[in-house]
Amino acid sequence: MSLPPLVEPAESLSVDEIRRYSRHLIIPDVGVEGQKRLKNAKVLCVGAGGLGSPALMYLAAAGVGTLGIVEFDTVDESNLQRQIIHGQSDIGRPKAESAANSVREINPYVNVVIHNTAIDRDNVFEIFGQYDLIVDGTDNFATRYLVNDAAVLLGKPYVWGSIYRFDGQASVFWAEHGPCYRCLYPEPPPPGMVPSCAEGGVLGVLCASIGSIQVTEAIKLLAGIGEPLVGSLMVYDALEMSYRKIRVRKDPSCVLCGENPSITELVEDYEAFCGAVSVEAQEAVVDSTITARELKEMQDADKDFLLVDVREPAEFEIVRIPGSVLIPKGEILSGEALAKLPQDKQIVLHCKSGVRSAEALAALKAAGFKDAVHVQGGVLAWVKTVDPSLPSY
Ligand SMILES: [Zn+2]
């Protein structure tokens, strides 16, 4: 399915712009007309992280006239393995500002708009309303559903991408012409089922593979060329080096874009909708949560307890809390590790951020380890509040 151009052409290109974009101008399908459309286009990139980095850089280089960046985070050293829009000297700076600097350096003709904020249900319409097209580079389900719902309700197309380890996916969601994200994923995955890149890792260069698909789709939509990924899901496997294109149909019973939608405005609380942790885990942590500082005090007081790290071996190699033993969450949930655990002393669980340890805690409590507790914020909290000399990841 080909679609008409999303954007009207700008009046003209300057002599400098003609020189800069000459390799585009001589492609018949783009030409001066297509380049003028890019110049007139307003594109918002949600996130200036793994996917946002290549997306913003290539959108800027391509000559998209207005580029919005919505991002609240600051640059961390662990970002630099893949977030190539930021550099060593940007560590600690707001990502939106660092990204805007790079964009201006790549192409001074781009008007950069910085939204140094977290996108939420209160500001999403106001921000999205300023743009023709959204590029979604978010890495969590709550924001993904928020982006989708706002885009559908505003009738705007958005280019979606997702990455994990060696696998990537991309699509264009545009309810007027095809499915939305909810048609494909009506429900968020059960909490803890799909690890984030922060928990599971991602091959840095995968961001370029998927980000470049997103930019390609954005340019096609803006200029009205080719066949956009509306109604198709690209699935990329870096280990197999395979790209598969899967047909995705609009779901007539979609709660958002179907024939009788039950969602006609933004959901009250996207975090709750996507659930940071499962109900069992939420119940398990009540009165059974300690802080990293409290863990340190227990260690300093020589309390008799077993500190169990429920992360994966590769994470344990990177950084560990002194005195911890490794028992990955899967072995606790399957019951396999329960026999290894002592009955005569308290068990203290931790993971990277506190999500996996909460799930493991629920399993332990169900198995009768009533006084087990978990560490809020996990290794990240330990590094931050107890021993900043350890690496964060
Ligand atoms: Zn839908």
Coordinates of C-alpha atoms and ligand atoms in Angstrom, one line a residue:
M1 CA 0.0 0.0 0.0
S2 CA 1.5 3.4 -1.0
L3 CA 0.2 6.5 0.8
P4 CA 0.1 10.1 -0.2
P5 CA 2.9 12.4 1.3
L6 CA 2.3 13.4 4.9
V7 CA 3.7 16.9 4.4
E8 CA 3.3 19.7 1.9
P9 CA 6.5 20.9 0.3
A10 CA 8.4 24.0 1.7
E11 CA 8.4 26.9 -0.7
S12 CA 12.0 26.6 -1.7
L13 CA 15.5 25.3 -1.0
S14 CA 18.4 27.7 -0.6
V15 CA 21.6 27.3 -2.7
D16 CA 23.3 25.9 0.3
E17 CA 20.6 23.4 0.9
I18 CA 20.7 22.3 -2.7
R19 CA 24.4 21.7 -2.3
R20 CA 24.0 19.8 1.0
Y21 CA 21.2 17.6 -0.2
S22 CA 22.4 17.0 -3.8
R23 CA 22.6 13.2 -3.3
H24 CA 18.9 13.1 -2.4
L25 CA 17.9 15.6 -5.1
I26 CA 19.3 13.4 -7.9
I27 CA 17.2 10.4 -6.8
P28 CA 14.1 10.7 -9.0
D29 CA 11.7 9.5 -6.3
V30 CA 12.9 12.1 -3.9
G31 CA 14.0 15.0 -6.0
V32 CA 13.6 18.7 -5.1
E33 CA 9.9 18.1 -4.3
G34 CA 10.7 15.3 -1.8
Q35 CA 13.5 17.3 -0.2
K36 CA 11.1 20.3 0.2
R37 CA 8.7 18.0 2.0
L38 CA 11.4 16.9 4.4
K39 CA 12.3 20.6 5.0
N40 CA 8.7 21.3 5.9
A41 CA 8.4 18.2 8.1
K42 CA 8.1 18.2 11.9
V43 CA 9.2 15.0 13.5
L44 CA 9.3 14.1 17.2
C45 CA 11.6 11.5 18.5
V46 CA 10.4 10.0 21.8
G47 CA 13.7 9.2 23.6
A48 CA 17.2 10.0 22.8
G49 CA 18.6 6.7 23.7
G50 CA 19.5 3.5 21.8
L51 CA 17.0 3.9 18.9
G52 CA 16.7 7.7 19.3
S53 CA 20.4 8.2 18.7
P54 CA 20.7 6.9 15.1
A55 CA 17.1 8.0 14.4
L56 CA 17.9 11.7 15.3
M57 CA 21.2 11.7 13.6
Y58 CA 19.9 10.4 10.2
L59 CA 16.7 12.5 10.4
A60 CA 18.9 15.5 10.9
A61 CA 21.3 14.6 8.1
A62 CA 18.4 13.9 5.8
G63 CA 17.2 17.5 6.2
V64 CA 14.0 17.1 8.3
G65 CA 13.2 20.8 9.1
T66 CA 12.0 20.5 12.6
L67 CA 13.2 17.8 15.0
G68 CA 11.7 17.5 18.5
I69 CA 13.5 15.5 21.2
V70 CA 11.5 14.4 24.3
E71 CA 13.8 12.9 26.9
F72 CA 14.2 13.4 30.6
D73 CA 17.2 11.3 31.4
T74 CA 20.9 12.2 31.7
V75 CA 23.8 10.6 29.9
D76 CA 25.4 7.7 31.8
E77 CA 28.6 6.0 30.9
S78 CA 26.7 2.7 30.3
N79 CA 24.7 4.5 27.5
L80 CA 27.7 5.1 25.3
Q81 CA 28.0 1.5 24.1
R82 CA 25.1 2.2 21.8
Q83 CA 23.7 5.7 22.2
I84 CA 26.1 7.2 19.7
I85 CA 24.5 10.7 19.6
H86 CA 26.2 11.3 23.0
G87 CA 29.9 11.3 23.7
Q88 CA 32.3 11.0 26.7
S89 CA 32.2 14.7 27.5
D90 CA 28.3 14.5 27.7
I91 CA 28.3 12.2 30.7
G92 CA 26.0 13.7 33.3
R93 CA 24.3 16.1 30.9
P94 CA 20.6 16.0 30.0
K95 CA 20.3 13.7 27.0
A96 CA 17.9 16.1 25.3
E97 CA 20.6 18.8 25.3
S98 CA 23.4 16.5 24.3
A99 CA 21.4 15.1 21.4
A100 CA 20.3 18.6 20.3
N101 CA 24.0 19.6 20.2
S102 CA 24.8 16.7 17.9
V103 CA 21.9 17.4 15.7
R104 CA 23.0 21.0 15.2
E105 CA 26.5 19.9 14.5
I106 CA 25.3 17.4 11.8
N107 CA 22.9 19.9 10.2
P108 CA 22.6 23.6 11.2
Y109 CA 19.5 24.0 9.0
V110 CA 17.5 21.8 11.4
N111 CA 15.3 23.6 13.9
V112 CA 15.7 21.5 17.1
V113 CA 13.0 21.6 19.8
I114 CA 14.0 20.3 23.2
H115 CA 11.4 18.8 25.5
N116 CA 13.5 18.0 28.6
T117 CA 10.7 16.1 30.4
A118 CA 9.2 12.7 30.8
I119 CA 6.3 12.2 28.5
D120 CA 3.1 11.5 30.4
R121 CA -0.7 11.7 30.0
D122 CA -0.7 15.4 30.9
N123 CA 1.7 16.6 28.3
V124 CA 1.5 14.1 25.5
F125 CA -1.2 15.7 23.5
E126 CA 0.4 19.2 23.7
I127 CA 3.8 17.8 22.6
F128 CA 2.5 15.4 19.9
G129 CA 0.2 18.1 18.6
Q130 CA 3.2 20.1 17.3
Y131 CA 4.5 17.3 15.0
D132 CA 3.5 15.5 11.8
L133 CA 5.1 12.2 12.7
I134 CA 6.3 10.5 15.9
V135 CA 9.4 8.2 16.0
D136 CA 9.1 6.0 19.1
G137 CA 12.4 4.9 20.7
T138 CA 11.1 4.2 24.1
D139 CA 12.2 1.1 26.0
N140 CA 9.3 0.5 28.4
F141 CA 5.7 -0.8 28.0
A142 CA 4.0 2.0 29.9
T143 CA 5.4 4.7 27.6
R144 CA 4.8 2.6 24.5
Y145 CA 1.1 2.2 25.2
L146 CA 0.9 5.9 26.0
V147 CA 2.6 6.8 22.7
N148 CA 0.3 4.5 20.8
D149 CA -2.9 5.7 22.4
A150 CA -2.0 9.4 22.0
A151 CA -1.0 8.9 18.4
V152 CA -4.2 7.0 17.6
L153 CA -6.4 9.6 19.4
L154 CA -4.7 12.4 17.5
G155 CA -4.8 10.5 14.2
K156 CA -1.0 10.7 13.8
P157 CA 1.3 8.0 12.3
Y158 CA 4.2 6.7 14.3
V159 CA 7.2 4.6 13.6
W160 CA 7.8 2.1 16.3
G161 CA 11.0 0.1 17.0
S162 CA 12.1 -2.3 19.7
I163 CA 15.3 -4.0 20.5
Y164 CA 16.6 -6.8 22.8
R165 CA 19.9 -8.6 22.8
F166 CA 20.2 -9.7 19.1
D167 CA 16.6 -9.2 18.1
G168 CA 14.8 -6.2 16.8
Q169 CA 11.3 -5.3 15.5
A170 CA 9.9 -2.3 13.7
S171 CA 6.6 -1.2 12.2
V172 CA 4.5 1.8 11.3
F173 CA 1.3 2.2 13.3
W174 CA -1.3 4.4 11.8
A175 CA -4.9 3.6 12.8
E176 CA -6.4 5.4 9.8
H177 CA -4.6 3.1 7.3
G178 CA -3.8 0.0 9.3
P179 CA -3.3 -1.5 12.7
C180 CA -2.2 0.2 15.9
Y181 CA 0.2 -1.2 18.6
R182 CA -2.8 -2.5 20.5
C183 CA -4.0 -4.5 17.5
L184 CA -0.7 -6.3 17.6
Y185 CA -0.2 -6.4 21.4
P186 CA -3.6 -6.0 23.1
E187 CA -2.2 -6.6 26.5
P188 CA 1.1 -5.7 28.0
P189 CA 3.2 -8.8 28.8
P190 CA 3.0 -10.1 32.4
P191 CA 5.4 -8.2 34.6
G192 CA 8.8 -9.7 34.7
M193 CA 8.2 -11.8 31.6
V194 CA 9.9 -9.5 29.1
P195 CA 13.2 -8.2 30.5
S196 CA 14.2 -4.6 29.5
C197 CA 17.5 -4.0 27.8
A198 CA 18.8 -2.7 31.2
E199 CA 18.0 -6.1 32.6
G200 CA 18.8 -8.3 29.7
G201 CA 21.3 -6.4 27.6
V202 CA 21.4 -5.3 23.9
L203 CA 24.0 -5.5 21.2
G204 CA 24.8 -1.9 20.7
V205 CA 24.8 -2.0 16.9
L206 CA 21.3 -3.4 16.9
C207 CA 20.1 0.1 17.6
A208 CA 21.5 1.2 14.2
S209 CA 19.8 -1.7 12.4
I210 CA 16.4 -0.9 13.8
G211 CA 16.9 2.9 14.0
S212 CA 17.7 3.0 10.3
I213 CA 14.5 1.2 9.5
Q214 CA 12.6 3.7 11.5
V215 CA 14.2 6.7 9.7
T216 CA 13.7 5.0 6.3
E217 CA 10.0 4.6 7.1
A218 CA 9.8 8.2 8.4
I219 CA 11.3 9.6 5.2
K220 CA 9.0 7.4 3.0
L221 CA 5.9 8.6 4.9
L222 CA 6.9 12.3 4.9
A223 CA 7.7 12.3 1.2
G224 CA 5.1 9.8 0.1
I225 CA 7.4 7.3 -1.5
G226 CA 7.5 3.5 -1.6
E227 CA 5.6 1.1 0.5
P228 CA 5.5 2.0 4.2
L229 CA 5.5 -0.7 6.9
V230 CA 1.8 0.1 7.7
G231 CA 0.3 -3.3 8.4
S232 CA 3.7 -5.1 8.4
L233 CA 6.0 -6.0 11.2
M234 CA 9.7 -6.3 10.4
V235 CA 11.5 -8.9 12.5
Y236 CA 15.3 -8.8 12.5
D237 CA 17.5 -11.5 13.9
A238 CA 21.1 -10.3 14.0
L239 CA 22.6 -13.8 14.8
E240 CA 20.9 -15.4 11.8
M241 CA 21.2 -12.1 9.9
S242 CA 17.6 -12.4 8.7
Y243 CA 14.8 -9.9 8.1
R244 CA 11.3 -11.3 8.0
K245 CA 8.2 -9.2 7.1
I246 CA 5.1 -10.4 8.9
R247 CA 1.6 -9.2 7.9
V248 CA -0.3 -7.6 10.8
R249 CA -4.0 -6.9 10.3
K250 CA -6.1 -4.3 12.0
D251 CA -8.1 -5.9 14.7
P252 CA -11.8 -4.9 14.2
S253 CA -12.3 -5.5 17.9
C254 CA -9.3 -3.4 19.0
V255 CA -10.2 -1.5 22.2
L256 CA -8.6 1.6 20.8
C257 CA -8.9 1.7 17.0
G258 CA -11.6 -1.0 16.4
E259 CA -15.2 -0.6 15.4
N260 CA -16.5 -0.1 18.9
P261 CA -13.6 1.2 20.9
S262 CA -13.9 1.1 24.7
I263 CA -10.8 3.4 25.1
T264 CA -11.7 6.9 23.9
E265 CA -9.3 8.9 26.0
L266 CA -5.9 8.2 27.6
V267 CA -5.8 5.5 30.3
E268 CA -5.6 6.9 33.8
D269 CA -2.4 5.3 34.9
Y270 CA -0.1 3.6 32.3
E271 CA 2.4 2.4 34.9
A272 CA -0.4 0.5 36.7
F273 CA -1.8 -0.8 33.4
C274 CA 1.6 -2.3 32.5
G275 CA 2.3 -3.2 36.2
A276 CA 5.9 -2.8 37.2
V277 CA 5.6 -6.1 39.2
S278 CA 2.9 -8.8 39.4
V279 CA 0.2 -8.8 42.0
E280 CA 1.9 -11.7 43.8
A281 CA 5.1 -9.8 43.9
Q282 CA 3.5 -6.6 45.1
E283 CA 1.9 -8.5 48.0
A284 CA 5.1 -10.3 48.8
V285 CA 7.2 -7.2 49.2
V286 CA 4.8 -5.5 51.7
D287 CA 6.7 -5.4 55.1
S288 CA 9.4 -7.6 53.5
T289 CA 11.5 -4.9 51.8
I290 CA 14.8 -3.5 53.1
T291 CA 17.0 -0.7 51.7
A292 CA 20.5 -1.2 50.5
R293 CA 21.7 0.8 53.6
E294 CA 19.8 -1.5 55.9
L295 CA 21.5 -4.5 54.2
K296 CA 24.8 -2.9 54.8
E297 CA 23.9 -2.4 58.5
M298 CA 22.9 -6.1 58.8
Q299 CA 26.3 -7.1 57.3
D300 CA 28.2 -4.7 59.6
A301 CA 26.3 -6.1 62.6
D302 CA 27.3 -9.6 61.6
K303 CA 23.7 -10.8 61.4
D304 CA 23.3 -14.4 60.2
F305 CA 21.5 -14.4 56.9
L306 CA 22.0 -15.6 53.3
L307 CA 22.3 -12.9 50.6
V308 CA 21.0 -14.3 47.4
D309 CA 21.6 -12.6 44.0
V310 CA 18.8 -13.7 41.6
R311 CA 20.4 -12.1 38.5
E312 CA 22.1 -13.9 35.7
P313 CA 25.7 -15.1 35.8
A314 CA 26.9 -12.4 33.3
E315 CA 25.5 -9.7 35.5
F316 CA 27.2 -11.3 38.6
E317 CA 30.5 -11.0 36.7
I318 CA 30.1 -7.3 36.1
V319 CA 29.3 -6.3 39.7
R320 CA 28.2 -8.0 42.9
I321 CA 27.3 -7.1 46.4
P322 CA 30.0 -8.5 48.7
G323 CA 28.9 -11.7 50.4
S324 CA 26.2 -12.6 47.9
V325 CA 25.6 -16.0 46.3
L326 CA 24.2 -16.3 42.8
I327 CA 20.9 -18.2 42.3
P328 CA 19.2 -17.0 39.1
K329 CA 15.5 -16.2 39.4
G330 CA 14.5 -18.9 37.0
E331 CA 15.9 -21.6 39.4
I332 CA 13.9 -20.2 42.2
L333 CA 10.7 -19.9 40.2
S334 CA 11.0 -23.4 38.9
G335 CA 11.5 -24.7 42.4
E336 CA 14.9 -26.2 41.4
A337 CA 16.9 -24.1 43.9
L338 CA 14.6 -24.3 46.9
A339 CA 16.3 -27.4 48.3
K340 CA 19.7 -25.5 48.3
L341 CA 18.3 -22.7 50.5
P342 CA 18.8 -22.9 54.3
Q343 CA 15.7 -23.2 56.5
D344 CA 17.6 -21.9 59.6
K345 CA 18.5 -18.4 58.6
Q346 CA 16.9 -15.5 57.0
I347 CA 17.2 -15.1 53.2
V348 CA 17.8 -11.7 51.6
L349 CA 17.1 -11.5 47.9
H350 CA 18.3 -8.9 45.5
C351 CA 18.6 -8.3 41.7
K352 CA 19.5 -5.3 39.6
S353 CA 16.6 -3.0 40.3
G354 CA 14.2 -4.9 42.6
V355 CA 11.7 -6.3 40.0
R356 CA 13.1 -9.8 39.7
S357 CA 13.9 -10.1 43.4
A358 CA 10.2 -9.2 44.1
E359 CA 9.1 -12.0 41.8
A360 CA 11.5 -14.4 43.5
L361 CA 10.4 -13.3 46.9
A362 CA 6.8 -14.2 46.1
A363 CA 7.9 -17.7 45.1
L364 CA 10.0 -18.1 48.3
K365 CA 7.2 -17.0 50.5
A366 CA 4.8 -19.4 48.8
A367 CA 7.3 -22.1 49.5
G368 CA 7.3 -21.3 53.2
F369 CA 10.3 -19.0 53.6
K370 CA 8.1 -16.5 55.6
D371 CA 10.9 -14.2 56.9
A372 CA 12.6 -13.7 53.5
V373 CA 13.0 -10.1 52.4
H374 CA 14.3 -8.4 49.2
V375 CA 16.4 -5.3 48.7
Q376 CA 14.6 -2.3 47.2
G377 CA 16.4 -1.0 44.1
G378 CA 18.9 -4.0 44.2
V379 CA 22.4 -3.5 42.9
L380 CA 21.6 -0.1 41.5
A381 CA 20.6 1.2 45.0
W382 CA 23.7 -0.5 46.6
V383 CA 26.0 1.2 44.1
K384 CA 24.3 4.6 44.6
T385 CA 23.9 4.7 48.4
V386 CA 26.5 2.3 49.8
D387 CA 29.5 1.9 47.4
P388 CA 29.7 4.3 44.5
S389 CA 33.1 2.9 43.7
L390 CA 31.4 -0.1 42.1
P391 CA 30.4 0.0 38.5
S392 CA 26.8 0.6 37.5
Y393 CA 25.5 -1.1 34.4
Ligands
ZN1 ZN -5.8 -1.0 17.2

